[in-house]
Short mmCIF file of C-alpha atoms and ligand atoms in Angstrom, two decimals:
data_model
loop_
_atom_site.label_atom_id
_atom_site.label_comp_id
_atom_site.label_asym_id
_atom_site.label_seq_id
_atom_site.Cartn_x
_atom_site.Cartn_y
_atom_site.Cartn_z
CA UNK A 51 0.00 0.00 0.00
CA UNK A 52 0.76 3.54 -0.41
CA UNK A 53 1.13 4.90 2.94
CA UNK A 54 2.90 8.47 3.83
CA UNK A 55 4.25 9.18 7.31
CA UNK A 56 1.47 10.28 8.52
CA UNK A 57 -0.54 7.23 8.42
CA UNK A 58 -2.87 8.48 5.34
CA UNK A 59 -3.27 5.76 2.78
CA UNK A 60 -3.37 6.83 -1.22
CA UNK A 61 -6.91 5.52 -2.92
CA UNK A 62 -7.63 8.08 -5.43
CA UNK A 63 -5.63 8.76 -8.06
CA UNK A 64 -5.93 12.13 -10.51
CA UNK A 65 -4.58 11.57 -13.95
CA UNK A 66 -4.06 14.67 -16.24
CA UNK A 67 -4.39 13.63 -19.68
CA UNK A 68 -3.55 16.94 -21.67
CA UNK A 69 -2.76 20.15 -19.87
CA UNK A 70 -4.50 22.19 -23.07
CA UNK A 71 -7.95 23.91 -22.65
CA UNK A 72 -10.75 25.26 -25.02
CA UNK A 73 -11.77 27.49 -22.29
CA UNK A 74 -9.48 30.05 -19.91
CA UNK A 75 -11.04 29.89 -17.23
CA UNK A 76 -10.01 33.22 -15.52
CA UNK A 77 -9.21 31.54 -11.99
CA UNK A 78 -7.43 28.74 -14.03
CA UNK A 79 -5.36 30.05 -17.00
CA UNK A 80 -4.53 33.22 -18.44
CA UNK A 81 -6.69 34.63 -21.90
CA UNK A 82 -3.89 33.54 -24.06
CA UNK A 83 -3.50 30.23 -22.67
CA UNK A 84 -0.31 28.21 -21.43
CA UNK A 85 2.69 27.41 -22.86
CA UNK A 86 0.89 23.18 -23.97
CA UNK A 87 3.16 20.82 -23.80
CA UNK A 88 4.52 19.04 -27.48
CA UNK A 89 3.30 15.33 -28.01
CA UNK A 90 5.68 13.76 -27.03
CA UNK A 91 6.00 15.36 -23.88
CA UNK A 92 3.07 13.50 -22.80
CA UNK A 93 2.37 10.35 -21.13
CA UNK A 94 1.50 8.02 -24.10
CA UNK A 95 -1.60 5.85 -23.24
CA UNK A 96 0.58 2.63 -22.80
CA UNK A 97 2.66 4.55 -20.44
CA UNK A 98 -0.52 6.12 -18.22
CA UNK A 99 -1.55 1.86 -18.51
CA UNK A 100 1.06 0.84 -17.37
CA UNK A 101 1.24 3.52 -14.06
CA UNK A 102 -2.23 2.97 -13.38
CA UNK A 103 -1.56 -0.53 -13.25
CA UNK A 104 1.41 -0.34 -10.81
CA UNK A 105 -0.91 2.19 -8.51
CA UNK A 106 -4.17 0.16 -8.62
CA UNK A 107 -1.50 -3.38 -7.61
CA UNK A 108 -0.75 -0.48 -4.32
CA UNK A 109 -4.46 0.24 -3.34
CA UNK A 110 -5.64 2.84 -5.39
CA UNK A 111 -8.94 1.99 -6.49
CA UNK A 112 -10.54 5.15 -7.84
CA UNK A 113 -9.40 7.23 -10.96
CA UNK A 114 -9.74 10.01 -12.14
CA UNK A 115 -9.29 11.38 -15.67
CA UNK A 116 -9.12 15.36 -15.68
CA UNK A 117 -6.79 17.86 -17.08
CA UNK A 118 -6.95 20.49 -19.48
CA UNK A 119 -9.96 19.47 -20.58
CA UNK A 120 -9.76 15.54 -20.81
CA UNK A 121 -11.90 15.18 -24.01
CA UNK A 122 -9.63 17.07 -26.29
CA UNK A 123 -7.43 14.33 -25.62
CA UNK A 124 -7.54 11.97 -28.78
CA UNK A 125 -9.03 8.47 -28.03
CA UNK A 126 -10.07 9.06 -24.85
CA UNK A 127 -12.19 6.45 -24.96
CA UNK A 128 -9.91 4.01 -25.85
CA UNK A 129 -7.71 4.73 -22.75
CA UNK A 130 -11.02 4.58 -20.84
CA UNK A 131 -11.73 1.12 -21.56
CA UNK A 132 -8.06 -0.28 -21.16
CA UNK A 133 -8.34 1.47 -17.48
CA UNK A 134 -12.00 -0.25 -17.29
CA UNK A 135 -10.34 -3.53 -17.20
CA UNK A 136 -7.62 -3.00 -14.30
CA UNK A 137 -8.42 -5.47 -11.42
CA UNK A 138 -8.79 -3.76 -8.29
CA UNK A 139 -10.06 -0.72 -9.88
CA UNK A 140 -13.62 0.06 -7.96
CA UNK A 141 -13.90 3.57 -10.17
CA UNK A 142 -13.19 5.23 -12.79
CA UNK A 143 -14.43 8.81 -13.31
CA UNK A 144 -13.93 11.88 -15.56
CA UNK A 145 -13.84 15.99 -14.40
CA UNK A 146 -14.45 17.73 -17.71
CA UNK A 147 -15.77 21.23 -18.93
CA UNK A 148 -18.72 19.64 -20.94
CA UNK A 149 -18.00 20.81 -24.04
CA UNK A 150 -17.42 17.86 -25.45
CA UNK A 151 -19.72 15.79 -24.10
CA UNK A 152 -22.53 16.22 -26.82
CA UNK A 153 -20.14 14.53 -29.35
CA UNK A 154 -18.18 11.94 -27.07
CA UNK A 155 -20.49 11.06 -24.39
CA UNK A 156 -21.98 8.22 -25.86
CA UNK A 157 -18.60 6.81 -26.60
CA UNK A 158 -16.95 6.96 -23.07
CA UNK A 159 -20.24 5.53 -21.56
CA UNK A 160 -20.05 2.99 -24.58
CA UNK A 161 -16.33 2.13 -22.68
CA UNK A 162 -17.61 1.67 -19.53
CA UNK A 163 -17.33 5.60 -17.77
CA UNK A 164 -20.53 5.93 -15.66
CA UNK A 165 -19.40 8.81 -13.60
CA UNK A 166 -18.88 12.26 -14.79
CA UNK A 167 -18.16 15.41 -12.75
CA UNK A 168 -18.83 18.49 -14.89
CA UNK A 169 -17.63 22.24 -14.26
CA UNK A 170 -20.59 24.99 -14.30
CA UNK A 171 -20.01 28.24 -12.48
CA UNK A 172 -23.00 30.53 -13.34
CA UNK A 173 -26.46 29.60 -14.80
CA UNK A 174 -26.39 33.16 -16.76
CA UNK A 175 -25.41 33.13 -20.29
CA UNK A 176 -23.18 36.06 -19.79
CA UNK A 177 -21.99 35.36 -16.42
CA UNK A 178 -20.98 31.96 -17.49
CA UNK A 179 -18.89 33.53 -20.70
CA UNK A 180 -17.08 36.29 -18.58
CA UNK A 181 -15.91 33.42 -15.80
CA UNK A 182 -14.94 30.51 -18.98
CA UNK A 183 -13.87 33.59 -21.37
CA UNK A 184 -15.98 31.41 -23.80
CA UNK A 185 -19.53 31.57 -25.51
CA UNK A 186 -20.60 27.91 -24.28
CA UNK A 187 -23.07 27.49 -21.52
CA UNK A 188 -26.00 26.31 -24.80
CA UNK A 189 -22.92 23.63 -25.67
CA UNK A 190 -22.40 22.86 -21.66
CA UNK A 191 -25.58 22.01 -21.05
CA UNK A 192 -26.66 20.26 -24.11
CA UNK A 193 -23.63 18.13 -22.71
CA UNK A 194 -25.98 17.66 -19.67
CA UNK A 195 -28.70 16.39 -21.38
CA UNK A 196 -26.80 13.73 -23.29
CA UNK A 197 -25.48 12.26 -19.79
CA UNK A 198 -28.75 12.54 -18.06
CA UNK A 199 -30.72 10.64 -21.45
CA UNK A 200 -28.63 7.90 -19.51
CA UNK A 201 -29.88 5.86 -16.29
CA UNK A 202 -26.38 4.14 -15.20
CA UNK A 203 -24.77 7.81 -15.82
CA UNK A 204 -23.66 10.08 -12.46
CA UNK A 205 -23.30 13.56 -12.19
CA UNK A 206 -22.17 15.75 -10.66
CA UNK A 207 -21.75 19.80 -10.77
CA UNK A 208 -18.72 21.55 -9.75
CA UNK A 209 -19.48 25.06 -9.27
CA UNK A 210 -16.60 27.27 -8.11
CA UNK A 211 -17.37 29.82 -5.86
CA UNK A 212 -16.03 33.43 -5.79
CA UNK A 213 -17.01 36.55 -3.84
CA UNK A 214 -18.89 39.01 -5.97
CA UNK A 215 -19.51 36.55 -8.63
CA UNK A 216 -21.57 33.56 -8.16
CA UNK A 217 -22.09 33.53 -4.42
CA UNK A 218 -25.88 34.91 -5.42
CA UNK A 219 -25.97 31.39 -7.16
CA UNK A 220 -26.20 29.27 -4.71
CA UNK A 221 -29.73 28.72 -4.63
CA UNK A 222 -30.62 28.13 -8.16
CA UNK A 223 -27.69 25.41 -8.10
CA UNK A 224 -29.99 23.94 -5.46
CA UNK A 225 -33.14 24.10 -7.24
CA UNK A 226 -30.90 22.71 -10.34
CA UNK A 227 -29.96 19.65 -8.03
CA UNK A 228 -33.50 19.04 -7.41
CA UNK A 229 -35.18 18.98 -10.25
CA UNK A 230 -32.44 17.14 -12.26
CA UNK A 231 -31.47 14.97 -9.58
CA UNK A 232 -27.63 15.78 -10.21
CA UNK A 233 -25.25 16.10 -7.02
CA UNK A 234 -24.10 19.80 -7.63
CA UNK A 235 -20.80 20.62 -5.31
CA UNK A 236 -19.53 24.27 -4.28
CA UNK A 237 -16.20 24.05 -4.47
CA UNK A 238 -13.67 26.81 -2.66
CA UNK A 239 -12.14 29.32 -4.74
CA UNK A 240 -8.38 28.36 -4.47
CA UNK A 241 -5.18 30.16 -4.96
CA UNK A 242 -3.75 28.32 -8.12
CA UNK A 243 -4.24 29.90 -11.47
CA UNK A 244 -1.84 32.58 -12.82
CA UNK A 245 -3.88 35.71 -12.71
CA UNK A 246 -7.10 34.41 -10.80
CA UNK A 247 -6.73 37.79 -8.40
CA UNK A 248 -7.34 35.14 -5.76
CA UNK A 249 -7.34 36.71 -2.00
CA UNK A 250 -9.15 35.19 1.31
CA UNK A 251 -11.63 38.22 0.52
CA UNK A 252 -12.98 36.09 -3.00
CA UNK A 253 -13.49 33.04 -0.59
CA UNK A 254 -17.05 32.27 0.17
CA UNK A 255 -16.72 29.75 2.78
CA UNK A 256 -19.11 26.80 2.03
CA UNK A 257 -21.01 27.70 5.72
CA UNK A 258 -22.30 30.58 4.48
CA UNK A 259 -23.60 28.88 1.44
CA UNK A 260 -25.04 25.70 3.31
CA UNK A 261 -26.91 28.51 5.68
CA UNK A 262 -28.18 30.28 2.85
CA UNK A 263 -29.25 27.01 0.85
CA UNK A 264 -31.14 25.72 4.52
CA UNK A 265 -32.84 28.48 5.05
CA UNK A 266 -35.01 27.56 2.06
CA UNK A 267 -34.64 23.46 1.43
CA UNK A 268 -34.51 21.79 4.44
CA UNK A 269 -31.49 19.27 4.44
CA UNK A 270 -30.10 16.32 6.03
CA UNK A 271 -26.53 15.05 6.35
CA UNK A 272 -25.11 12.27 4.67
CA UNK A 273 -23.12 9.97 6.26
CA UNK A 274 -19.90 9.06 4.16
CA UNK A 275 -17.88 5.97 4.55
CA UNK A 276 -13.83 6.96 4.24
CA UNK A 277 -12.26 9.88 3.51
CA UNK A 278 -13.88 12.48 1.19
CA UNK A 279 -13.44 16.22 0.84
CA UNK A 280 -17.00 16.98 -0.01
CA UNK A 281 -19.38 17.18 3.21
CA UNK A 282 -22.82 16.20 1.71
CA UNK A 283 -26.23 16.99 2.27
CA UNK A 284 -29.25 15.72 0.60
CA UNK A 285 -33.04 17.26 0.89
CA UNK A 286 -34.68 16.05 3.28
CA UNK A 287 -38.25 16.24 1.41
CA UNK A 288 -36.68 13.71 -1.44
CA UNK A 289 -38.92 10.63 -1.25
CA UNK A 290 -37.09 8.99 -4.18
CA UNK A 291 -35.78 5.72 -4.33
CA UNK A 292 -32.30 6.68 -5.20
CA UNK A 293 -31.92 10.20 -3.69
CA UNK A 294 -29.72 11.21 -6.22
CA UNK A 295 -29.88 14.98 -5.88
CA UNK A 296 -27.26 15.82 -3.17
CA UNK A 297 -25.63 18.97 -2.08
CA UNK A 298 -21.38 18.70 -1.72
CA UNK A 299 -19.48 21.83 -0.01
CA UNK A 300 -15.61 21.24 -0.83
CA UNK A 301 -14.13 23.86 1.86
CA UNK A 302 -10.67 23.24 0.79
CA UNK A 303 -10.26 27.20 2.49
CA UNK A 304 -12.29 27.19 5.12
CA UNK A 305 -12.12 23.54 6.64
CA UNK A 306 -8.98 21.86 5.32
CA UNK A 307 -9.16 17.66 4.77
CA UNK A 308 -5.86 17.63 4.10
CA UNK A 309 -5.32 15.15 7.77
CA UNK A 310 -7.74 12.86 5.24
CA UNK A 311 -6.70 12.84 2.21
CA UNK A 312 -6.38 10.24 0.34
CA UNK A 313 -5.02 11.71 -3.27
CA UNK A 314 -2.71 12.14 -4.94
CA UNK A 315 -1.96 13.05 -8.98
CA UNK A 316 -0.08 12.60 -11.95
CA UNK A 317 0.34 15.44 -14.75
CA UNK A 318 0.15 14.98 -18.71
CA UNK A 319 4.00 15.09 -18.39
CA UNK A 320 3.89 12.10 -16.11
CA UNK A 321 4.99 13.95 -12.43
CA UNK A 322 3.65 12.24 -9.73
CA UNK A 323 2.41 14.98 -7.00
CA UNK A 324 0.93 13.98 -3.78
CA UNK A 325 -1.06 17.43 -2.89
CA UNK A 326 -2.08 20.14 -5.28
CA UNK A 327 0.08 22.72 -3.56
CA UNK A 328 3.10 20.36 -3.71
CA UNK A 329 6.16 22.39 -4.32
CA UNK A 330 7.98 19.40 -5.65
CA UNK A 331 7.01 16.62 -7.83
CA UNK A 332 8.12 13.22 -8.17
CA UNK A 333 9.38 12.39 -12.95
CA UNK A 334 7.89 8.96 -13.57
CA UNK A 335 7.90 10.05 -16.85
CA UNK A 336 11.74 10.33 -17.01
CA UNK A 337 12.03 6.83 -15.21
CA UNK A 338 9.63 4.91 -17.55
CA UNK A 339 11.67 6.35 -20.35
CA UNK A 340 15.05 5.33 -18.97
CA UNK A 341 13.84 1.75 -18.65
CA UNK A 342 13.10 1.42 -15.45
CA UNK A 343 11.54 -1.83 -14.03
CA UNK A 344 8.35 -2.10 -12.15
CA UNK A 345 9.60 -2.88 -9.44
CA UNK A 346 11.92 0.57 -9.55
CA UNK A 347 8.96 2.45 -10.49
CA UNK A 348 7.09 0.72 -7.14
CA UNK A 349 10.08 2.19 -5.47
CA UNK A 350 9.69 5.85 -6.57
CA UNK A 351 6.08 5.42 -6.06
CA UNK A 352 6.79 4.97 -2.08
CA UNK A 353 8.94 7.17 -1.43
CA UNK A 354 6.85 10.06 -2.97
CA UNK A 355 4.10 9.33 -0.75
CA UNK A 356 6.56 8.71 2.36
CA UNK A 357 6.99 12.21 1.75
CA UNK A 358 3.52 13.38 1.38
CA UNK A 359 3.10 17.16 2.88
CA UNK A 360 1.22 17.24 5.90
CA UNK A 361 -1.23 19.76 4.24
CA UNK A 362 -1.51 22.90 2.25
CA UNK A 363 -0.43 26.16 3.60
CA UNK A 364 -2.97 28.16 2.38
CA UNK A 365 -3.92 30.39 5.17
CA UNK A 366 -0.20 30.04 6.78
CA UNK A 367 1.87 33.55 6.19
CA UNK A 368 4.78 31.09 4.62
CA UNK A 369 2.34 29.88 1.57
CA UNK A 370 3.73 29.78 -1.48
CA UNK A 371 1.75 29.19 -4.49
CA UNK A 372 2.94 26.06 -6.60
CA UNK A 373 4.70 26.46 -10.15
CA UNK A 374 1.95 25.10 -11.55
CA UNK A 375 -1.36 26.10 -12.40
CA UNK A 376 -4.53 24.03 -11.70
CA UNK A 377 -4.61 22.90 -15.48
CA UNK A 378 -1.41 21.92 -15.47
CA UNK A 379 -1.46 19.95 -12.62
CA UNK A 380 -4.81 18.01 -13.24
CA UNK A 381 -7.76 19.23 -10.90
N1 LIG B 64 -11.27 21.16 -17.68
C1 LIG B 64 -11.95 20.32 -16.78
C2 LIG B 64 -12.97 21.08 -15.97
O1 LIG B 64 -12.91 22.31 -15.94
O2 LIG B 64 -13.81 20.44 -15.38
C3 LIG B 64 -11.04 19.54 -15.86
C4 LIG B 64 -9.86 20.26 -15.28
S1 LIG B 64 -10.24 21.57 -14.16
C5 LIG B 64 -8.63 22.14 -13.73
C6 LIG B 64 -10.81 20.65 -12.75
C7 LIG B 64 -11.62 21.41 -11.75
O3 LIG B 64 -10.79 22.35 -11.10
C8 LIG B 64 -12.79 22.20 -12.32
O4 LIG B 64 -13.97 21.84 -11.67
C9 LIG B 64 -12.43 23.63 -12.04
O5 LIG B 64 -13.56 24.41 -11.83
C10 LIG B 64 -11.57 23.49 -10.81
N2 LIG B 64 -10.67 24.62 -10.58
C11 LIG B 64 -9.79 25.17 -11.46
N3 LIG B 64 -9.13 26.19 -10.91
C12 LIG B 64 -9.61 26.32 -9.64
C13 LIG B 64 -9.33 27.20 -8.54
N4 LIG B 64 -8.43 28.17 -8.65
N5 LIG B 64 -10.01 27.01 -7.39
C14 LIG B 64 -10.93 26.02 -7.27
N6 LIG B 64 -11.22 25.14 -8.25
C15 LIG B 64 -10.59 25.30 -9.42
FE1 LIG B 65 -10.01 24.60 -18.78
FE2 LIG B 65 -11.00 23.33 -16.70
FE3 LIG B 65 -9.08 25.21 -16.38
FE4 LIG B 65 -11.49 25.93 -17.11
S1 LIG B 65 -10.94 24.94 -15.17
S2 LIG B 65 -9.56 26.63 -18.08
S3 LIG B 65 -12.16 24.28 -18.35
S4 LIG B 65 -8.85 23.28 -17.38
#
């Protein structure tokens, strides 16, 4: 197993398929975008087989496929059915903008993906182009509709949340979660793009939301087996058999899980980083290309997570934000 001095055991893994974007996101990546990466600087999908193998033989038994945006990735489909048949693997999941999804849904639930996390900040039209810097909420949530013309399919929302933006939102995410039955989650605006004019001031602690939210839907906790960042809350007037709408407050800020964590990720260029504010990362790229053996690559594996931070410094004076943005890194 993958265990780090703390006593925190790896389960989830985060793989970055492409670091490039058809949005720019303004608390993600600057208008002009990033300097991509060239081809051959990323993980080839024999190479991202043959990590997720050696993780999954350690105890990781969720993936996650995110980026960039995941679906410009060529053949993602393909990769998602070669990860579909790793033993041991409980889940496999995607985080994408949605963009995509009217033209490749079918095909990654046709591979076996069931569970798709997709990222919608603002219900407005014009809201929703000034935070993505694109004309695409029509295109996001025709997206929707394709996954929800599916019974197996989950989704979920993730709606970042910044002060003087979206925080009026909150409630029409609700009502959203409702009457789709879609688990919508608020995540915490955090310092990682380049020029997201991030500040503890754009923070809207997901309290204040949950109070707002309550104060009109009454809701009831869920209980969660293991470690997971999101507390949850479903309504309590849902009489359905599944009780699939659900409310998720990621307080990354506010109330840090970093004592719980259970992640850790590897970028397009095949780094291996155990928090998202690492400092330093971990080239399994460079080993794999040097020959190493699986055994060697078990090795590096370890001691990475040995190593695993204690938790981000976000509201320490000492913080320093990582190299990398949140694209770049896989989110
Ligand atoms: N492009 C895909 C998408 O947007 O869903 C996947 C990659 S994106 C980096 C993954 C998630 O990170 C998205 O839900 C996005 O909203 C979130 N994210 C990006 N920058 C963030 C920031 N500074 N603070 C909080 N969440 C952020
Ligand atoms: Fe692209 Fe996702 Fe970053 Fe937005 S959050 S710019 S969609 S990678």
């Amino acid at each position: 197993m993958l265990v780090d001095r703390f006593g925190r055991i790896a389960r989830k893994l985060r793989i970055s398929v492409t670091d490039r974007c058809n949005f720019r996101c303004t608390y993600c990546m600057p208008e002009e975008g990033l300097n991509w990466l060239g081809r051959d600087q990323l993980l080839a999908y024999e190479e991202i087989y043959r990590l997720a193998r050696l993780f999954v033989s350690q105890g990781i038994h969720t993936i996650r496929l995110t980026g960039g945006e995941p679906l410009l990735r060529r053949d993602l489909p393909v990769l998602v059915e070669q990860l579909m048949g790793l033993e041991g693997l409980r889940q496999l999941a995607v985080t994408t903008n949605g963009t995509r999804l009217p033209e490749l849904g079918p095909e990654l639930i046709a591979a076996g993906l069931t569970s798709f996390n997709v990222s919608l900040d603002s219900l407005d039209p014009q809201r929703f182009e000034k935070a993505v810097r694109r004309k695409a909420l029509a295109k996001v949530m025709a997206g929707l509709d394709v996954l929800a013309s599916y019974e197996q399919v989950k989704v979920k929302l993730n709606v970042v949340v910044m002060r003087g933006f979206n925080e009026d939102e909150a409630l029409s995410f609700a009502k959203l979660a409702r009457e789709r039955a879609w688990s919508v989650r608020f995540i915490e605006f955090m310092p990682l793009g380049s020029e997201d004019e991030w500040g503890h001031s754009r923070v809207v602690p997901g309290a204040e939301l949950l109070k707002q939210i309550q104060q009109v839907y009454p809701l009831v906790q869920v209980e969660t087996a293991g470690a997971s960042p999101a507390a949850r809350w479903r309504f309590a007037d849902d009489t359905s058999a599944q009780q699939k709408a659900e409310l998720g407050f990621i307080n990354s800020v506010s109330e840090p899980f970093c004592h719980s964590c259970d992640r850790i990720r590897l970028t397009s260029d095949g780094q291996l980083r155990t928090c998202l504010f690492s400092l330093t990362e971990t080239d399994l790229r460079g080993a794999l290309r040097s020959g190493a053996s699986d055994e060697q690559l078990l090795h590096l594996m370890q001691v990475a997570i040995q190593a695993k931070e204690a938790g981000h410094l976000i509201n320490q004076p000492q913080f320093e934000r990582p190299l990398r943005t949140m694209s770049s890194i896989g989110g």
